[in-house]
Each structure stands twice: as structure tokens, then as C-alpha cells.
mmCIF file of C-alpha atoms in Angstrom:
data_model
loop_
_atom_site.group_PDB
_atom_site.id
_atom_site.type_symbol
_atom_site.label_atom_id
_atom_site.label_comp_id
_atom_site.label_asym_id
_atom_site.label_seq_id
_atom_site.Cartn_x
_atom_site.Cartn_y
_atom_site.Cartn_z
ATOM 1 C CA UNK U 14 -116.464 99.342 24.638
ATOM 2 C CA UNK U 15 -120.259 99.716 25.818
ATOM 3 C CA UNK U 16 -120.120 103.433 24.851
ATOM 4 C CA UNK U 17 -124.106 104.289 23.782
ATOM 5 C CA UNK U 18 -123.051 107.756 21.780
ATOM 6 C CA UNK U 19 -120.711 108.599 19.256
ATOM 7 C CA UNK U 20 -117.316 110.207 19.902
ATOM 8 C CA UNK U 21 -119.032 113.689 18.368
ATOM 9 C CA UNK U 22 -121.679 113.544 20.529
ATOM 10 C CA UNK U 23 -119.544 112.919 23.734
ATOM 11 C CA UNK U 24 -117.173 116.125 22.497
ATOM 12 C CA UNK U 25 -120.311 118.322 21.869
ATOM 13 C CA UNK U 26 -121.517 117.948 25.371
ATOM 14 C CA UNK U 27 -117.979 118.323 26.710
ATOM 15 C CA UNK U 28 -117.607 121.628 24.543
ATOM 16 C CA UNK U 29 -121.028 123.106 26.200
ATOM 17 C CA UNK U 30 -119.860 122.317 29.517
ATOM 18 C CA UNK U 31 -116.405 123.825 29.296
ATOM 19 C CA UNK U 32 -118.368 126.861 27.539
ATOM 20 C CA UNK U 33 -120.369 126.925 30.930
ATOM 21 C CA UNK U 34 -117.183 126.747 32.952
ATOM 22 C CA UNK U 35 -115.754 129.525 31.170
ATOM 23 C CA UNK U 36 -118.901 131.790 31.403
ATOM 24 C CA UNK U 37 -118.639 130.917 34.943
ATOM 25 C CA UNK U 38 -115.041 131.815 35.376
ATOM 26 C CA UNK U 39 -114.477 128.374 36.708
ATOM 27 C CA UNK U 40 -111.221 126.681 36.178
ATOM 28 C CA UNK U 41 -112.794 123.091 36.767
ATOM 29 C CA UNK U 42 -115.549 121.126 37.690
ATOM 30 C CA UNK U 43 -115.997 118.575 40.750
ATOM 31 C CA UNK U 44 -118.098 116.114 39.122
ATOM 32 C CA UNK U 45 -120.195 113.788 41.706
ATOM 33 C CA UNK U 46 -123.284 113.291 40.033
ATOM 34 C CA UNK U 47 -123.563 110.240 37.991
ATOM 35 C CA UNK U 48 -126.034 111.602 35.398
ATOM 36 C CA UNK U 49 -122.904 113.941 34.858
ATOM 37 C CA UNK U 50 -120.432 111.320 34.447
ATOM 38 C CA UNK U 51 -122.751 109.549 32.097
ATOM 39 C CA UNK U 52 -123.632 112.352 29.781
ATOM 40 C CA UNK U 53 -120.239 113.557 29.549
ATOM 41 C CA UNK U 54 -118.208 110.839 29.349
ATOM 42 C CA UNK U 55 -120.431 107.523 29.133
ATOM 43 C CA UNK U 56 -119.470 106.417 32.417
ATOM 44 C CA UNK U 57 -121.585 103.790 33.806
ATOM 45 C CA UNK U 58 -121.639 102.240 37.285
ATOM 46 C CA UNK U 59 -123.437 102.308 40.492
ATOM 47 C CA UNK U 60 -119.885 102.841 42.049
ATOM 48 C CA UNK U 61 -120.763 106.532 43.300
ATOM 49 C CA UNK U 62 -122.267 104.884 46.495
ATOM 50 C CA UNK U 63 -118.449 105.657 47.349
ATOM 51 C CA UNK U 64 -116.369 108.686 46.868
ATOM 52 C CA UNK U 65 -116.218 109.303 43.155
ATOM 53 C CA UNK U 66 -114.908 111.929 41.158
ATOM 54 C CA UNK U 67 -114.558 113.465 37.317
ATOM 55 C CA UNK U 68 -112.462 116.408 37.441
ATOM 56 C CA UNK U 69 -113.429 118.385 34.126
ATOM 57 C CA UNK U 70 -111.302 121.280 33.604
ATOM 58 C CA UNK U 71 -112.020 124.510 31.797
ATOM 59 C CA UNK U 72 -109.853 123.476 28.881
ATOM 60 C CA UNK U 73 -111.865 120.362 28.327
ATOM 61 C CA UNK U 74 -109.393 117.635 30.042
ATOM 62 C CA UNK U 75 -110.560 114.955 31.982
ATOM 63 C CA UNK U 76 -109.658 112.493 35.097
ATOM 64 C CA UNK U 77 -111.533 110.060 36.760
ATOM 65 C CA UNK U 78 -110.820 109.273 40.418
ATOM 66 C CA UNK U 79 -112.615 106.198 41.677
ATOM 67 C CA UNK U 80 -112.093 102.726 43.585
ATOM 68 C CA UNK U 81 -110.345 99.625 41.937
ATOM 69 C CA UNK U 82 -113.594 97.741 41.442
ATOM 70 C CA UNK U 83 -114.468 100.813 38.758
ATOM 71 C CA UNK U 84 -111.315 100.616 37.106
ATOM 72 C CA UNK U 85 -112.301 98.136 33.952
ATOM 73 C CA UNK U 86 -115.789 99.581 34.583
ATOM 74 C CA UNK U 87 -114.685 103.218 33.137
ATOM 75 C CA UNK U 88 -111.833 101.703 30.942
ATOM 76 C CA UNK U 89 -114.992 100.237 29.133
ATOM 77 C CA UNK U 90 -117.688 102.204 29.309
ATOM 78 C CA UNK U 91 -116.348 105.783 29.386
ATOM 79 C CA UNK U 92 -114.255 107.859 26.904
ATOM 80 C CA UNK U 93 -111.952 108.760 29.649
ATOM 81 C CA UNK U 94 -108.294 107.916 29.203
ATOM 82 C CA UNK U 95 -106.845 108.883 32.745
ATOM 83 C CA UNK U 96 -108.193 106.754 35.768
ATOM 84 C CA UNK U 97 -107.111 107.095 39.154
ATOM 85 C CA UNK U 98 -107.618 104.511 41.859
ATOM 86 C CA UNK U 99 -107.910 105.376 45.517
ATOM 87 C CA UNK U 100 -106.827 102.722 47.985
ATOM 88 C CA UNK U 101 -109.186 101.180 50.802
ATOM 89 C CA UNK U 102 -108.061 101.434 53.986
ATOM 90 C CA UNK U 103 -108.423 102.878 57.757
ATOM 91 C CA UNK U 104 -106.495 105.960 56.675
ATOM 92 C CA UNK U 105 -107.820 106.362 52.997
ATOM 93 C CA UNK U 106 -108.192 109.901 51.875
ATOM 94 C CA UNK U 107 -109.766 109.797 48.742
ATOM 95 C CA UNK U 108 -110.533 113.852 49.132
ATOM 96 C CA UNK U 109 -106.546 114.524 49.651
ATOM 97 C CA UNK U 110 -106.034 112.183 46.390
ATOM 98 C CA UNK U 111 -108.470 114.336 44.272
ATOM 99 C CA UNK U 112 -106.609 117.926 45.887
ATOM 100 C CA UNK U 113 -103.117 116.121 44.312
ATOM 101 C CA UNK U 114 -104.583 115.764 41.262
ATOM 102 C CA UNK U 115 -106.370 119.224 40.979
ATOM 103 C CA UNK U 116 -102.857 120.642 41.566
ATOM 104 C CA UNK U 117 -101.255 118.267 39.081
ATOM 105 C CA UNK U 118 -103.454 119.406 36.301
ATOM 106 C CA UNK U 119 -104.021 123.096 37.041
ATOM 107 C CA UNK U 120 -100.187 123.721 38.105
ATOM 108 C CA UNK U 121 -99.753 127.343 37.004
ATOM 109 C CA UNK U 122 -102.765 128.421 39.901
ATOM 110 C CA UNK U 123 -102.053 128.349 43.362
ATOM 111 C CA UNK U 124 -105.634 128.578 44.079
ATOM 112 C CA UNK U 125 -108.103 127.415 41.175
ATOM 113 C CA UNK U 126 -111.615 128.138 41.257
ATOM 114 C CA UNK U 127 -113.580 124.823 41.018
ATOM 115 C CA UNK U 128 -117.433 124.355 40.702
ATOM 116 C CA UNK U 129 -118.055 121.406 42.939
ATOM 117 C CA UNK U 130 -121.562 119.028 42.186
ATOM 118 C CA UNK U 131 -123.025 119.071 45.862
ATOM 119 C CA UNK U 132 -126.050 118.143 45.116
ATOM 120 C CA UNK U 133 -124.859 114.448 44.333
ATOM 121 C CA UNK U 134 -125.897 111.280 46.237
ATOM 122 C CA UNK U 135 -122.465 109.954 46.342
ATOM 123 C CA UNK U 136 -121.253 113.298 47.830
ATOM 124 C CA UNK U 137 -122.532 112.785 51.665
ATOM 125 C CA UNK U 138 -122.450 115.374 53.965
ATOM 126 C CA UNK U 139 -119.359 113.737 55.596
ATOM 127 C CA UNK U 140 -117.571 113.739 52.157
ATOM 128 C CA UNK U 141 -118.288 117.087 51.489
ATOM 129 C CA UNK U 142 -116.625 118.085 54.648
ATOM 130 C CA UNK U 143 -113.838 116.132 53.760
ATOM 131 C CA UNK U 144 -113.666 117.571 50.542
ATOM 132 C CA UNK U 145 -113.523 120.978 51.683
ATOM 133 C CA UNK U 146 -110.806 120.268 54.432
ATOM 134 C CA UNK U 147 -108.632 118.267 51.729
ATOM 135 C CA UNK U 148 -109.055 121.689 49.162
ATOM 136 C CA UNK U 149 -108.532 124.544 52.192
ATOM 137 C CA UNK U 150 -106.186 127.131 50.905
ATOM 138 C CA UNK U 151 -105.595 124.963 47.748
ATOM 139 C CA UNK U 152 -108.761 125.808 45.751
ATOM 140 C CA UNK U 153 -111.678 128.070 46.038
ATOM 141 C CA UNK U 154 -115.054 126.052 45.738
ATOM 142 C CA UNK U 155 -118.491 127.037 44.675
ATOM 143 C CA UNK U 156 -121.715 125.163 44.458
ATOM 144 C CA UNK U 157 -122.037 124.269 40.789
ATOM 145 C CA UNK U 158 -124.599 121.830 41.266
ATOM 146 C CA UNK U 159 -126.783 122.661 38.481
ATOM 147 C CA UNK U 160 -124.352 123.493 35.615
ATOM 148 C CA UNK U 161 -124.604 120.048 33.928
ATOM 149 C CA UNK U 162 -127.751 119.224 34.902
ATOM 150 C CA UNK U 163 -128.902 122.813 33.179
ATOM 151 C CA UNK U 164 -127.219 121.538 30.102
ATOM 152 C CA UNK U 165 -129.004 118.207 30.272
ATOM 153 C CA UNK U 166 -132.222 120.018 29.760
ATOM 154 C CA UNK U 167 -132.347 120.156 26.203
ATOM 155 C CA UNK U 168 -131.862 116.732 24.537
ATOM 156 C CA UNK U 169 -129.681 116.102 21.869
ATOM 157 C CA UNK U 170 -131.469 113.853 18.553
ATOM 158 C CA UNK U 171 -129.394 110.964 19.803
ATOM 159 C CA UNK U 172 -130.943 111.526 23.256
ATOM 160 C CA UNK U 173 -134.216 111.996 22.041
ATOM 161 C CA UNK U 174 -134.655 108.875 20.294
ATOM 162 C CA UNK U 175 -133.762 106.940 23.504
ATOM 163 C CA UNK U 176 -136.312 108.782 25.243
ATOM 164 C CA UNK U 177 -138.850 107.515 22.123
ATOM 165 C CA UNK U 178 -137.416 103.816 22.971
ATOM 166 C CA UNK U 179 -137.950 104.307 26.751
ATOM 167 C CA UNK U 180 -141.815 105.657 25.946
ATOM 168 C CA UNK U 181 -142.605 102.377 24.168
ATOM 169 C CA UNK U 182 -141.051 100.007 26.756
ATOM 170 C CA UNK U 183 -143.204 102.083 29.333
ATOM 171 C CA UNK U 184 -146.447 101.570 27.089
ATOM 172 C CA UNK U 185 -145.317 97.891 26.884
ATOM 173 C CA UNK U 186 -144.537 97.584 30.226
ATOM 174 C CA UNK U 187 -148.430 98.991 31.067
ATOM 175 C CA UNK U 188 -149.710 96.433 28.476
ATOM 176 C CA UNK U 189 -147.933 93.464 30.056
ATOM 177 C CA UNK U 190 -149.533 94.706 33.553
ATOM 178 C CA UNK U 191 -152.909 95.253 32.521
ATOM 179 C CA UNK U 192 -152.854 91.337 31.196
ATOM 180 C CA UNK U 193 -152.363 90.304 34.757
ATOM 181 C CA UNK U 194 -154.903 92.786 36.317
ATOM 182 C CA UNK U 195 -157.960 91.280 37.581
ATOM 183 C CA UNK U 196 -160.079 90.398 40.813
ATOM 184 C CA UNK U 197 -157.921 88.163 42.570
ATOM 185 C CA UNK U 198 -154.613 88.946 40.611
ATOM 186 C CA UNK U 199 -151.392 89.604 42.763
ATOM 187 C CA UNK U 200 -149.581 92.432 42.579
ATOM 188 C CA UNK U 201 -146.385 90.756 42.185
ATOM 189 C CA UNK U 202 -147.580 88.779 39.024
ATOM 190 C CA UNK U 203 -148.298 92.602 38.050
ATOM 191 C CA UNK U 204 -144.984 93.824 38.816
ATOM 192 C CA UNK U 205 -142.888 90.778 37.354
ATOM 193 C CA UNK U 206 -144.979 91.160 33.788
ATOM 194 C CA UNK U 207 -144.032 95.038 33.741
ATOM 195 C CA UNK U 208 -140.600 94.703 34.420
ATOM 196 C CA UNK U 209 -140.185 91.747 32.091
ATOM 197 C CA UNK U 210 -141.358 93.481 29.109
ATOM 198 C CA UNK U 211 -138.947 96.094 29.630
ATOM 199 C CA UNK U 212 -136.122 93.705 30.091
ATOM 200 C CA UNK U 213 -137.247 91.781 26.609
ATOM 201 C CA UNK U 214 -137.156 94.715 25.081
ATOM 202 C CA UNK U 215 -133.695 95.589 25.831
ATOM 203 C CA UNK U 216 -134.636 98.078 28.408
ATOM 204 C CA UNK U 217 -132.669 98.892 31.887
ATOM 205 C CA UNK U 218 -133.834 98.861 35.605
ATOM 206 C CA UNK U 219 -135.262 101.933 36.871
ATOM 207 C CA UNK U 220 -133.752 104.263 38.762
ATOM 208 C CA UNK U 221 -136.219 104.066 41.394
ATOM 209 C CA UNK U 222 -138.619 101.281 42.113
ATOM 210 C CA UNK U 223 -141.947 100.772 40.401
ATOM 211 C CA UNK U 224 -145.142 102.303 42.615
ATOM 212 C CA UNK U 225 -147.422 99.722 43.246
ATOM 213 C CA UNK U 226 -150.593 100.279 45.438
ATOM 214 C CA UNK U 227 -154.489 98.775 45.874
ATOM 215 C CA UNK U 228 -157.296 99.477 48.062
ATOM 216 C CA UNK U 229 -156.165 102.152 50.571
ATOM 217 C CA UNK U 230 -152.438 101.272 49.456
ATOM 218 C CA UNK U 231 -153.915 103.071 46.020
ATOM 219 C CA UNK U 232 -153.325 106.105 47.950
ATOM 220 C CA UNK U 233 -149.714 105.908 48.196
ATOM 221 C CA UNK U 234 -147.399 107.472 45.903
ATOM 222 C CA UNK U 235 -143.914 106.147 47.057
ATOM 223 C CA UNK U 236 -143.212 102.900 46.795
ATOM 224 C CA UNK U 237 -143.497 100.134 49.989
ATOM 225 C CA UNK U 238 -142.504 96.641 50.835
ATOM 226 C CA UNK U 239 -145.381 93.895 50.803
ATOM 227 C CA UNK U 240 -148.309 92.783 47.998
ATOM 228 C CA UNK U 241 -151.692 91.947 48.100
ATOM 229 C CA UNK U 242 -154.382 90.155 45.946
ATOM 230 C CA UNK U 243 -157.112 92.410 44.204
ATOM 231 C CA UNK U 244 -160.630 92.627 45.519
ATOM 232 C CA UNK U 245 -163.517 91.960 43.152
ATOM 233 C CA UNK U 246 -163.758 96.153 43.313
ATOM 234 C CA UNK U 247 -160.588 97.360 43.918
ATOM 235 C CA UNK U 248 -158.171 100.243 42.705
ATOM 236 C CA UNK U 249 -154.817 99.809 41.703
ATOM 237 C CA UNK U 250 -152.270 102.854 41.362
ATOM 238 C CA UNK U 251 -149.533 102.102 39.329
ATOM 239 C CA UNK U 252 -146.186 104.543 38.345
ATOM 240 C CA UNK U 253 -143.367 103.153 36.488
ATOM 241 C CA UNK U 254 -141.254 104.000 33.806
ATOM 242 C CA UNK U 255 -139.801 102.302 30.544
ATOM 243 C CA UNK U 256 -135.943 102.627 30.598
ATOM 244 C CA UNK U 257 -133.550 102.489 27.587
ATOM 245 C CA UNK U 258 -129.890 103.241 28.017
ATOM 246 C CA UNK U 259 -130.523 104.761 31.573
ATOM 247 C CA UNK U 260 -133.215 107.578 29.630
ATOM 248 C CA UNK U 261 -136.487 107.667 31.534
ATOM 249 C CA UNK U 262 -140.172 108.129 30.426
ATOM 250 C CA UNK U 263 -142.401 107.597 33.284
ATOM 251 C CA UNK U 264 -145.935 106.778 33.332
ATOM 252 C CA UNK U 265 -148.534 106.954 36.390
ATOM 253 C CA UNK U 266 -152.299 105.336 35.984
ATOM 254 C CA UNK U 267 -155.066 103.970 38.720
ATOM 255 C CA UNK U 268 -156.878 101.171 37.339
ATOM 256 C CA UNK U 269 -160.445 100.260 38.696
ATOM 257 C CA UNK U 270 -160.942 96.596 38.994
ATOM 258 C CA UNK U 271 -164.445 96.237 38.849
ATOM 259 C CA UNK U 272 -166.948 99.092 39.217
ATOM 260 C CA UNK U 273 -165.818 102.287 40.171
ATOM 261 C CA UNK U 274 -168.325 104.906 42.498
ATOM 262 C CA UNK U 275 -169.424 108.093 40.225
ATOM 263 C CA UNK U 276 -166.809 109.928 42.240
ATOM 264 C CA UNK U 277 -164.219 108.202 41.248
ATOM 265 C CA UNK U 278 -165.363 108.362 37.501
ATOM 266 C CA UNK U 279 -165.453 112.461 38.342
ATOM 267 C CA UNK U 280 -162.104 112.257 39.737
ATOM 268 C CA UNK U 281 -160.794 110.716 36.328
ATOM 269 C CA UNK U 282 -162.187 113.308 34.411
ATOM 270 C CA UNK U 283 -160.556 116.178 36.590
ATOM 271 C CA UNK U 284 -157.164 114.193 36.007
ATOM 272 C CA UNK U 285 -157.423 113.710 32.373
ATOM 273 C CA UNK U 286 -158.431 117.627 32.011
ATOM 274 C CA UNK U 287 -155.626 118.652 34.118
ATOM 275 C CA UNK U 288 -152.997 116.470 32.425
ATOM 276 C CA UNK U 289 -154.162 118.475 29.013
ATOM 277 C CA UNK U 290 -154.256 121.320 30.493
ATOM 278 C CA UNK U 291 -150.456 120.945 31.677
ATOM 279 C CA UNK U 292 -149.386 119.601 28.413
ATOM 280 C CA UNK U 293 -151.037 122.669 26.574
ATOM 281 C CA UNK U 294 -148.911 124.456 28.892
ATOM 282 C CA UNK U 295 -145.523 122.703 28.319
ATOM 283 C CA UNK U 296 -144.607 125.432 25.285
ATOM 284 C CA UNK U 297 -141.353 127.255 24.345
ATOM 285 C CA UNK U 298 -141.621 130.562 26.101
ATOM 286 C CA UNK U 299 -143.417 129.457 29.035
ATOM 287 C CA UNK U 300 -142.082 128.590 32.394
ATOM 288 C CA UNK U 301 -141.856 125.724 34.419
ATOM 289 C CA UNK U 302 -144.388 127.265 37.277
ATOM 290 C CA UNK U 303 -146.485 128.244 34.521
ATOM 291 C CA UNK U 304 -147.174 124.567 33.852
ATOM 292 C CA UNK U 305 -147.860 123.574 37.060
ATOM 293 C CA UNK U 306 -150.401 126.356 37.476
ATOM 294 C CA UNK U 307 -152.600 125.006 34.817
ATOM 295 C CA UNK U 308 -152.797 121.911 36.803
ATOM 296 C CA UNK U 309 -154.210 124.072 39.507
ATOM 297 C CA UNK U 310 -156.403 125.613 37.655
ATOM 298 C CA UNK U 311 -158.366 122.749 36.608
ATOM 299 C CA UNK U 312 -158.302 120.586 39.928
ATOM 300 C CA UNK U 313 -159.004 123.540 42.021
ATOM 301 C CA UNK U 314 -162.278 124.701 40.201
ATOM 302 C CA UNK U 315 -163.181 120.623 39.957
ATOM 303 C CA UNK U 316 -163.187 120.923 43.956
ATOM 304 C CA UNK U 317 -159.818 119.008 44.248
ATOM 305 C CA UNK U 318 -157.680 121.523 45.760
ATOM 306 C CA UNK U 319 -157.328 119.787 49.159
ATOM 307 C CA UNK U 320 -156.666 116.659 47.653
ATOM 308 C CA UNK U 321 -153.918 117.524 44.834
ATOM 309 C CA UNK U 322 -150.476 117.937 44.999
ATOM 310 C CA UNK U 323 -147.885 121.069 45.385
ATOM 311 C CA UNK U 324 -145.704 119.545 42.315
ATOM 312 C CA UNK U 325 -147.311 117.892 39.090
ATOM 313 C CA UNK U 326 -144.208 116.763 37.321
ATOM 314 C CA UNK U 327 -140.459 116.711 36.734
ATOM 315 C CA UNK U 328 -137.534 116.323 33.847
ATOM 316 C CA UNK U 329 -137.183 113.108 32.355
ATOM 317 C CA UNK U 330 -133.733 112.193 30.664
ATOM 318 C CA UNK U 331 -130.755 109.999 32.283
ATOM 319 C CA UNK U 332 -130.947 109.439 35.837
ATOM 320 C CA UNK U 333 -129.583 106.860 38.003
ATOM 321 C CA UNK U 334 -130.702 105.553 41.452
ATOM 322 C CA UNK U 335 -132.080 106.371 44.063
ATOM 323 C CA UNK U 336 -134.708 108.171 41.911
ATOM 324 C CA UNK U 337 -135.970 108.983 38.314
ATOM 325 C CA UNK U 338 -136.695 112.387 39.094
ATOM 326 C CA UNK U 339 -134.544 114.732 36.801
ATOM 327 C CA UNK U 340 -134.307 118.422 37.175
ATOM 328 C CA UNK U 341 -136.348 120.596 37.211
ATOM 329 C CA UNK U 342 -139.828 120.099 39.367
ATOM 330 C CA UNK U 343 -143.390 121.443 37.892
ATOM 331 C CA UNK U 344 -144.152 123.603 40.864
ATOM 332 C CA UNK U 345 -145.644 126.933 41.583
ATOM 333 C CA UNK U 346 -143.506 130.240 40.491
ATOM 334 C CA UNK U 347 -140.742 127.617 39.190
ATOM 335 C CA UNK U 348 -138.744 130.265 36.588
ATOM 336 C CA UNK U 349 -136.995 127.579 34.433
ATOM 337 C CA UNK U 350 -137.559 128.620 30.906
ATOM 338 C CA UNK U 351 -139.386 125.996 28.640
ATOM 339 C CA UNK U 352 -137.261 125.063 25.634
ATOM 340 C CA UNK U 353 -138.000 122.484 22.578
ATOM 341 C CA UNK U 354 -135.823 119.329 23.273
ATOM 342 C CA UNK U 355 -136.655 119.061 26.611
ATOM 343 C CA UNK U 356 -138.854 116.248 28.255
ATOM 344 C CA UNK U 357 -141.207 116.280 31.251
ATOM 345 C CA UNK U 358 -143.063 113.513 33.351
ATOM 346 C CA UNK U 359 -146.581 115.122 34.039
ATOM 347 C CA UNK U 360 -148.364 113.125 36.896
ATOM 348 C CA UNK U 361 -151.698 114.163 38.200
ATOM 349 C CA UNK U 362 -152.691 112.641 41.273
ATOM 350 C CA UNK U 363 -155.816 113.083 43.060
ATOM 351 C CA UNK U 364 -155.880 111.160 46.684
ATOM 352 C CA UNK U 365 -159.242 111.457 48.392
ATOM 353 C CA UNK U 366 -158.562 109.958 52.029
ATOM 354 C CA UNK U 367 -161.766 110.913 53.192
ATOM 355 C CA UNK U 368 -163.562 108.889 50.890
ATOM 356 C CA UNK U 369 -160.576 106.478 50.074
ATOM 357 C CA UNK U 370 -160.345 107.210 46.585
ATOM 358 C CA UNK U 371 -157.549 107.320 44.297
ATOM 359 C CA UNK U 372 -157.187 108.641 40.943
ATOM 360 C CA UNK U 373 -153.861 109.295 38.785
ATOM 361 C CA UNK U 374 -153.156 109.717 35.383
ATOM 362 C CA UNK U 375 -149.183 110.720 33.981
ATOM 363 C CA UNK U 376 -147.277 110.314 30.976
ATOM 364 C CA UNK U 377 -144.128 111.795 29.355
ATOM 365 C CA UNK U 378 -143.791 114.539 27.029
ATOM 366 C CA UNK U 379 -140.921 116.264 24.700
ATOM 367 C CA UNK U 380 -141.326 119.874 24.153
ATOM 368 C CA UNK U 381 -141.298 120.747 20.310
ATOM 369 C CA UNK U 382 -141.352 124.240 18.889
ATOM 370 C CA UNK U 383 -145.023 123.668 18.278
ATOM 371 C CA UNK U 384 -145.829 122.608 22.113
ATOM 372 C CA UNK U 385 -146.157 119.465 23.944
ATOM 373 C CA UNK U 386 -145.962 116.011 22.039
ATOM 374 C CA UNK U 387 -146.838 112.987 24.485
ATOM 375 C CA UNK U 388 -144.183 110.276 24.093
ATOM 376 C CA UNK U 389 -146.704 107.637 25.262
ATOM 377 C CA UNK U 390 -149.726 106.093 22.724
ATOM 378 C CA UNK U 391 -151.372 104.545 25.878
ATOM 379 C CA UNK U 392 -155.129 105.593 26.068
ATOM 380 C CA UNK U 393 -156.249 108.612 28.895
ATOM 381 C CA UNK U 394 -159.392 106.978 29.239
ATOM 382 C CA UNK U 395 -160.748 105.427 32.474
ATOM 383 C CA UNK U 396 -159.435 101.712 32.486
ATOM 384 C CA UNK U 397 -161.502 99.034 33.971
ATOM 385 C CA UNK U 398 -160.575 95.113 34.450
#
């Protein structure tokens, strides 16, 4: 069985979740987020692109409704014993099947109160409408999208060990990519080296594509198709993540090929100062908004207000495609209280489109009782090739 955590670990997580259900006055939770499936039971799949739901009752029972290709997947990767299958067909009604399962599991209640993870990639707008139609007059549905996400924020020792492994893989990937980085290098070779280092280290596919861009495309902070060769004087922006057992530790860097102009050296100095300021603010008792504000104070004072972003990071944990961004984000006035055991990827991005210059710097840190502990060992110095 491909379970990566102990039975006791899963029981502890399920106990936290049922406690939250009881506090919220809910009889059960309809789990649609794949991160929640994995965290609660170990269930590991990309089958969530179809209608798939785990019912967790307030007394701790679980049943999974999925499709036939995931029957054995669930058997082999999860601790869920009751696995139900809905059948593909023109008249398939998985939402109706789920409503019948709820009635079976909660037979003494005419209209149970159910939380729903509406903020889930598998629960499309169409499926959400079908879900609500199937449960109309059969249950009270309420949005509980962040119930498990909040519980996942503070990592257990076993999860922290996964994050540390992910960070080591992230460092290894960057080192491998740098070995391929020089004037004339092909971006595809750089990416291949980075991914290869992660796979050779027993890592996983990232939850979204690695971001790579050079020349004018170094000012893009999203993946795009198409590769180029590096010029004699160039700039290369990379954003990537080491991944271990689906736990991510993202990093970001802009590497200089050749000689950087003085303006870009100044941009790097400001980005480094901003990164350290945010990490200093990642301290128990502060909020996610406080951490973001530390980033703006440094960059705005250095004259980069027009060239910075309106968020400077987000949580890191176990995430699935289409992205590795975990809840919550670091933006102004975000009230989420920081606690030991939380992990955040801090990215400082300064893109000066007027001058065509890019600079970015980022790494993942674990919040401890005494403050932020960067999980990466890669230098924060300006890197030139």
C-alpha cells in the first residue's frame, strides 16, 4: 500500500477535521479538493478532474465516490475502506449517487447540514449546480472550502520532514540548471536538468509547470510555451519547486548571463533586502498581511512601487495540479495569524518593463517559535554566468 504516513498520522488529521465539523455544527463534509483527500486519507490521484467526492461524517466515517479507473488507485493509496463507483454514461448522475450515499450514512436526519469544498478544481460550475440540485430538500449545504485548508496550515513533524526533502530537491534542481546556464544555452536543456535532479532524488512532478523566461520573456511570471537560446548578455528568470510526496518547496531567481547593468544590480539588492524583511516578519503573532507590508516598505522606499506585485508569496504544503500555490497568500491586510509549523514561499518580483529588466528572488521558509527558518541553502547573492 502506497501510504506515505502512519495510521496514527491519518487518525490525528481526521480527528482534527471532525472536531472542526462539530464546532461548525456540521454533520459531514463533502470533500472535493484533492489536497484534502490526500491529507485526510492518503488518496493519491488526478481523477479529481472528474466528479469525485469523499464524505467525512462528524463521527469520523469516510466513504469515497469515484470512477472505475480510481477504484484500485484508492485501494492502494488510501486508508478509505468504503469505495463506491459511479458509472460513465449519457445519463450518469454522480451527484444523485452522492446524495443517496449521504442518506445511507446519515439515516436519522431528514436534512443533514453538510459543508462543501466549493473551492475545488474538480467541482466545476456545472457540477456544483448538479450537486445543489441533487441535494435540494435533502440536505443543507454551506461553503466549507477552507475548513481542511486551515487545518493543513500547521504542519506535523512528518509533514515538515517532507518539506525539508522538497527544499533539498529544489536546491539540487537549481544547481543542476545552473550547470547548463551559459551564453548560447538552450532553455530546454536547463529545464531538463532541473526536472532530472528532482526525479533522481525520488521527487514528484510539480503541481504546475516550472517558469522559465529569458531576454524580454524574463519579465513574465507565468509559464509559456516556446524555448530560446541565451544571448551573450541576457537575463534568465526561473521559478521552480522541489516536490517530495506532493509537498512543495518553491524557489525563484533571476540569473544574469554576461554583465548586468548597474540598474539590475540595484534591483537585486532591493529584492534581497525585501526578502529578508518578509522572512523577519514571518513570526508567530504577526499576520500574513504584516509579512506582505514588510515587502512593500523595502521596495517602495527603493523606488520600485510601480514595478512590484500586490502579493509576495503563499503557503506551501501538499498541492496538486493545476498549481502549487497553497492557502493563504501574502497580501495587504490578510488577517491570517502566523503560527509555528506554517510554511511560506516568499517571492520578490521586480519587473521594470520600461527598461526591460527583471529581478526576482524567492525561497520557502518554515515558521518556528523563534521566527522563519529558510529551508533552502542556495545563496541570495546575485548569480552571474
